[in-house]
């Protein structure tokens, strides 16, 4: 395992009775990365996060955190890990400071360093003004910040956040997403979510899990290029013959949409700048040149609904 790899998950399986909740899940998290772990309800996200964080044993497979096996060397592995579960483990009868002090002790932060660690986590999570308030009296958004603060109190190299914005209002969602992006500057992050825009606004790379199996893995840039469809819509005030457009370099077929408006189906080498030059040189009066892109939402639906329209993990058939 290279020093740059902070989490390595190998051939993970988890059965619940006769249900394969996870089947051969493999993933890696590199230093400095924010990884989106995306999937519909019941896909296996929480099961994967619980196993990576050492709270659930896999049926088989291996998880290494910073080179340490989470089952064989849990103390060293967990020292590098902060975890916000789907249900944050908050003691609501404590104040924010009391709770974070308790978490600091759990994480074996030396007594002399505890106040500094609490101040740093509160500052990072925007909790400065509510430190002395009872957690029970905080809004859901602030309670979620406290959950994130406990996950980073020991400045772990990796932070795992399981559905961190569920149940928040739109303003709280925006604030928590900003906080996640900020965390990405000094921690590696795995963000488990079923919300597409969350991944697009916060992550460098995405893994889509469906029915307990990894269905797609790509960088956000890679996803963008998958979504580019090589279809260009152009509008010309003084259009040439259809055959002239079809004969252009890297244009495969041309479909006329309306008077002067066309859809060009192009090869990968098509360059819109070349088309614009041809339009200027031949006085075609170019009014519009729009590349068509598919939506990530449609891709997600295509991937996750292709299997019998089921979002559930697979039942063991053997
Ligand atoms: P959600 O977004 O709804 O939380 P998820 O992607 O996190 O979904 P998991 O909670 O990991 O999915 O569940 C994966 C599958 O395993 C589901 O079919 C779920 O019903 C099943 N499952 C999870 N926990 C248990 C359990 N303790 N006992 C039996 N089945 C379980």
mmCIF file with all atom_site columns, N, CA and C in Angstrom, residues 12-38:
data_model
loop_
_atom_site.group_PDB
_atom_site.id
_atom_site.type_symbol
_atom_site.label_atom_id
_atom_site.label_alt_id
_atom_site.label_comp_id
_atom_site.label_asym_id
_atom_site.label_entity_id
_atom_site.label_seq_id
_atom_site.pdbx_PDB_ins_code
_atom_site.Cartn_x
_atom_site.Cartn_y
_atom_site.Cartn_z
_atom_site.occupancy
_atom_site.B_iso_or_equiv
_atom_site.pdbx_formal_charge
_atom_site.auth_seq_id
_atom_site.auth_comp_id
_atom_site.auth_asym_id
_atom_site.auth_atom_id
_atom_site.pdbx_PDB_model_num
ATOM 1  N N  . UNK A 1 12 ? -14.705 -6.700  -0.264 1.00 0.00 ? 12 UNK A N  1
ATOM 2  C CA . UNK A 1 12 ? -15.591 -6.675  0.908  1.00 0.00 ? 12 UNK A CA 1
ATOM 3  C C  . UNK A 1 12 ? -16.941 -7.326  0.597  1.00 0.00 ? 12 UNK A C  1
ATOM 4  N N  . UNK A 1 13 ? -17.326 -8.267  1.459  1.00 0.00 ? 13 UNK A N  1
ATOM 5  C CA . UNK A 1 13 ? -18.657 -8.884  1.388  1.00 0.00 ? 13 UNK A CA 1
ATOM 6  C C  . UNK A 1 13 ? -19.314 -8.705  2.740  1.00 0.00 ? 13 UNK A C  1
ATOM 7  N N  . UNK A 1 14 ? -20.638 -8.472  2.751  1.00 0.00 ? 14 UNK A N  1
ATOM 8  C CA . UNK A 1 14 ? -21.387 -8.480  4.004  1.00 0.00 ? 14 UNK A CA 1
ATOM 9  C C  . UNK A 1 14 ? -22.780 -9.049  3.714  1.00 0.00 ? 14 UNK A C  1
ATOM 10 N N  . UNK A 1 15 ? -23.094 -10.118 4.387  1.00 0.00 ? 15 UNK A N  1
ATOM 11 C CA . UNK A 1 15 ? -24.427 -10.708 4.258  1.00 0.00 ? 15 UNK A CA 1
ATOM 12 C C  . UNK A 1 15 ? -25.236 -10.391 5.500  1.00 0.00 ? 15 UNK A C  1
ATOM 13 N N  . UNK A 1 16 ? -26.530 -10.144 5.319  1.00 0.00 ? 16 UNK A N  1
ATOM 14 C CA . UNK A 1 16 ? -27.481 -10.108 6.435  1.00 0.00 ? 16 UNK A CA 1
ATOM 15 C C  . UNK A 1 16 ? -28.429 -11.268 6.180  1.00 0.00 ? 16 UNK A C  1
ATOM 16 N N  . UNK A 1 17 ? -28.283 -12.350 6.917  1.00 0.00 ? 17 UNK A N  1
ATOM 17 C CA . UNK A 1 17 ? -29.103 -13.531 6.642  1.00 0.00 ? 17 UNK A CA 1
ATOM 18 C C  . UNK A 1 17 ? -28.872 -13.958 5.199  1.00 0.00 ? 17 UNK A C  1
ATOM 19 N N  . UNK A 1 18 ? -29.933 -13.975 4.422  1.00 0.00 ? 18 UNK A N  1
ATOM 20 C CA . UNK A 1 18 ? -29.754 -14.411 3.033  1.00 0.00 ? 18 UNK A CA 1
ATOM 21 C C  . UNK A 1 18 ? -29.652 -13.231 2.061  1.00 0.00 ? 18 UNK A C  1
ATOM 22 N N  . UNK A 1 19 ? -29.296 -12.071 2.579  1.00 0.00 ? 19 UNK A N  1
ATOM 23 C CA . UNK A 1 19 ? -29.155 -10.890 1.709  1.00 0.00 ? 19 UNK A CA 1
ATOM 24 C C  . UNK A 1 19 ? -27.688 -10.506 1.567  1.00 0.00 ? 19 UNK A C  1
ATOM 25 N N  . UNK A 1 20 ? -27.206 -10.409 0.308  1.00 0.00 ? 20 UNK A N  1
ATOM 26 C CA . UNK A 1 20 ? -25.856 -9.882  0.066  1.00 0.00 ? 20 UNK A CA 1
ATOM 27 C C  . UNK A 1 20 ? -25.953 -8.359  0.109  1.00 0.00 ? 20 UNK A C  1
ATOM 28 N N  . UNK A 1 21 ? -25.697 -7.737  1.267  1.00 0.00 ? 21 UNK A N  1
ATOM 29 C CA . UNK A 1 21 ? -25.751 -6.269  1.329  1.00 0.00 ? 21 UNK A CA 1
ATOM 30 C C  . UNK A 1 21 ? -24.557 -5.678  0.589  1.00 0.00 ? 21 UNK A C  1
ATOM 31 N N  . UNK A 1 22 ? -23.393 -6.361  0.642  1.00 0.00 ? 22 UNK A N  1
ATOM 32 C CA . UNK A 1 22 ? -22.207 -5.952  -0.132 1.00 0.00 ? 22 UNK A CA 1
ATOM 33 C C  . UNK A 1 22 ? -21.632 -7.174  -0.816 1.00 0.00 ? 22 UNK A C  1
ATOM 34 N N  . UNK A 1 23 ? -21.222 -7.003  -2.066 1.00 0.00 ? 23 UNK A N  1
ATOM 35 C CA . UNK A 1 23 ? -20.647 -8.123  -2.807 1.00 0.00 ? 23 UNK A CA 1
ATOM 36 C C  . UNK A 1 23 ? -19.429 -7.642  -3.584 1.00 0.00 ? 23 UNK A C  1
ATOM 37 N N  . UNK A 1 24 ? -18.248 -7.950  -3.074 1.00 0.00 ? 24 UNK A N  1
ATOM 38 C CA . UNK A 1 24 ? -16.980 -7.649  -3.728 1.00 0.00 ? 24 UNK A CA 1
ATOM 39 C C  . UNK A 1 24 ? -16.765 -6.141  -3.938 1.00 0.00 ? 24 UNK A C  1
ATOM 40 N N  . UNK A 1 25 ? -16.866 -5.401  -2.850 1.00 0.00 ? 25 UNK A N  1
ATOM 41 C CA . UNK A 1 25 ? -16.630 -3.951  -2.923 1.00 0.00 ? 25 UNK A CA 1
ATOM 42 C C  . UNK A 1 25 ? -15.133 -3.684  -2.734 1.00 0.00 ? 25 UNK A C  1
ATOM 43 N N  . UNK A 1 26 ? -14.556 -2.948  -3.673 1.00 0.00 ? 26 UNK A N  1
ATOM 44 C CA . UNK A 1 26 ? -13.145 -2.538  -3.604 1.00 0.00 ? 26 UNK A CA 1
ATOM 45 C C  . UNK A 1 26 ? -13.099 -1.028  -3.762 1.00 0.00 ? 26 UNK A C  1
ATOM 46 N N  . UNK A 1 27 ? -12.324 -0.365  -2.920 1.00 0.00 ? 27 UNK A N  1
ATOM 47 C CA . UNK A 1 27 ? -12.138 1.076   -3.150 1.00 0.00 ? 27 UNK A CA 1
ATOM 48 C C  . UNK A 1 27 ? -10.856 1.552   -2.476 1.00 0.00 ? 27 UNK A C  1
ATOM 49 N N  . UNK A 1 28 ? -10.352 2.673   -2.961 1.00 0.00 ? 28 UNK A N  1
ATOM 50 C CA . UNK A 1 28 ? -9.188  3.294   -2.316 1.00 0.00 ? 28 UNK A CA 1
ATOM 51 C C  . UNK A 1 28 ? -9.473  4.783   -2.133 1.00 0.00 ? 28 UNK A C  1
ATOM 52 N N  . UNK A 1 29 ? -8.867  5.337   -1.093 1.00 0.00 ? 29 UNK A N  1
ATOM 53 C CA . UNK A 1 29 ? -8.936  6.784   -0.884 1.00 0.00 ? 29 UNK A CA 1
ATOM 54 C C  . UNK A 1 29 ? -7.514  7.296   -0.804 1.00 0.00 ? 29 UNK A C  1
ATOM 55 N N  . UNK A 1 30 ? -7.214  8.289   -1.633 1.00 0.00 ? 30 UNK A N  1
ATOM 56 C CA . UNK A 1 30 ? -5.855  8.833   -1.644 1.00 0.00 ? 30 UNK A CA 1
ATOM 57 C C  . UNK A 1 30 ? -5.777  10.064  -0.741 1.00 0.00 ? 30 UNK A C  1
ATOM 58 N N  . UNK A 1 31 ? -4.540  10.369  -0.346 1.00 0.00 ? 31 UNK A N  1
ATOM 59 C CA . UNK A 1 31 ? -4.305  11.560  0.480  1.00 0.00 ? 31 UNK A CA 1
ATOM 60 C C  . UNK A 1 31 ? -4.827  12.803  -0.260 1.00 0.00 ? 31 UNK A C  1
ATOM 61 N N  . UNK A 1 32 ? -5.565  13.657  0.453  1.00 0.00 ? 32 UNK A N  1
ATOM 62 C CA . UNK A 1 32 ? -6.029  14.924  -0.134 1.00 0.00 ? 32 UNK A CA 1
ATOM 63 C C  . UNK A 1 32 ? -7.272  14.807  -0.994 1.00 0.00 ? 32 UNK A C  1
ATOM 64 N N  . UNK A 1 33 ? -7.893  13.621  -1.014 1.00 0.00 ? 33 UNK A N  1
ATOM 65 C CA . UNK A 1 33 ? -9.037  13.425  -1.896 1.00 0.00 ? 33 UNK A CA 1
ATOM 66 C C  . UNK A 1 33 ? -10.362 13.578  -1.143 1.00 0.00 ? 33 UNK A C  1
ATOM 67 N N  . UNK A 1 34 ? -11.384 14.097  -1.830 1.00 0.00 ? 34 UNK A N  1
ATOM 68 C CA . UNK A 1 34 ? -12.754 14.036  -1.300 1.00 0.00 ? 34 UNK A CA 1
ATOM 69 C C  . UNK A 1 34 ? -13.517 13.091  -2.228 1.00 0.00 ? 34 UNK A C  1
ATOM 70 N N  . UNK A 1 35 ? -13.863 11.933  -1.681 1.00 0.00 ? 35 UNK A N  1
ATOM 71 C CA . UNK A 1 35 ? -14.487 10.873  -2.483 1.00 0.00 ? 35 UNK A CA 1
ATOM 72 C C  . UNK A 1 35 ? -15.982 10.819  -2.178 1.00 0.00 ? 35 UNK A C  1
ATOM 73 N N  . UNK A 1 36 ? -16.787 10.904  -3.208 1.00 0.00 ? 36 UNK A N  1
ATOM 74 C CA . UNK A 1 36 ? -18.242 10.764  -3.039 1.00 0.00 ? 36 UNK A CA 1
ATOM 75 C C  . UNK A 1 36 ? -18.629 9.303   -3.186 1.00 0.00 ? 36 UNK A C  1
ATOM 76 N N  . UNK A 1 37 ? -19.367 8.789   -2.193 1.00 0.00 ? 37 UNK A N  1
ATOM 77 C CA . UNK A 1 37 ? -19.824 7.399   -2.242 1.00 0.00 ? 37 UNK A CA 1
ATOM 78 C C  . UNK A 1 37 ? -21.334 7.479   -2.399 1.00 0.00 ? 37 UNK A C  1
ATOM 79 N N  . UNK A 1 38 ? -21.757 7.301   -3.634 1.00 0.00 ? 38 UNK A N  1
ATOM 80 C CA . UNK A 1 38 ? -23.116 7.668   -4.009 1.00 0.00 ? 38 UNK A CA 1
ATOM 81 C C  . UNK A 1 38 ? -23.942 6.428   -4.300 1.00 0.00 ? 38 UNK A C  1
#
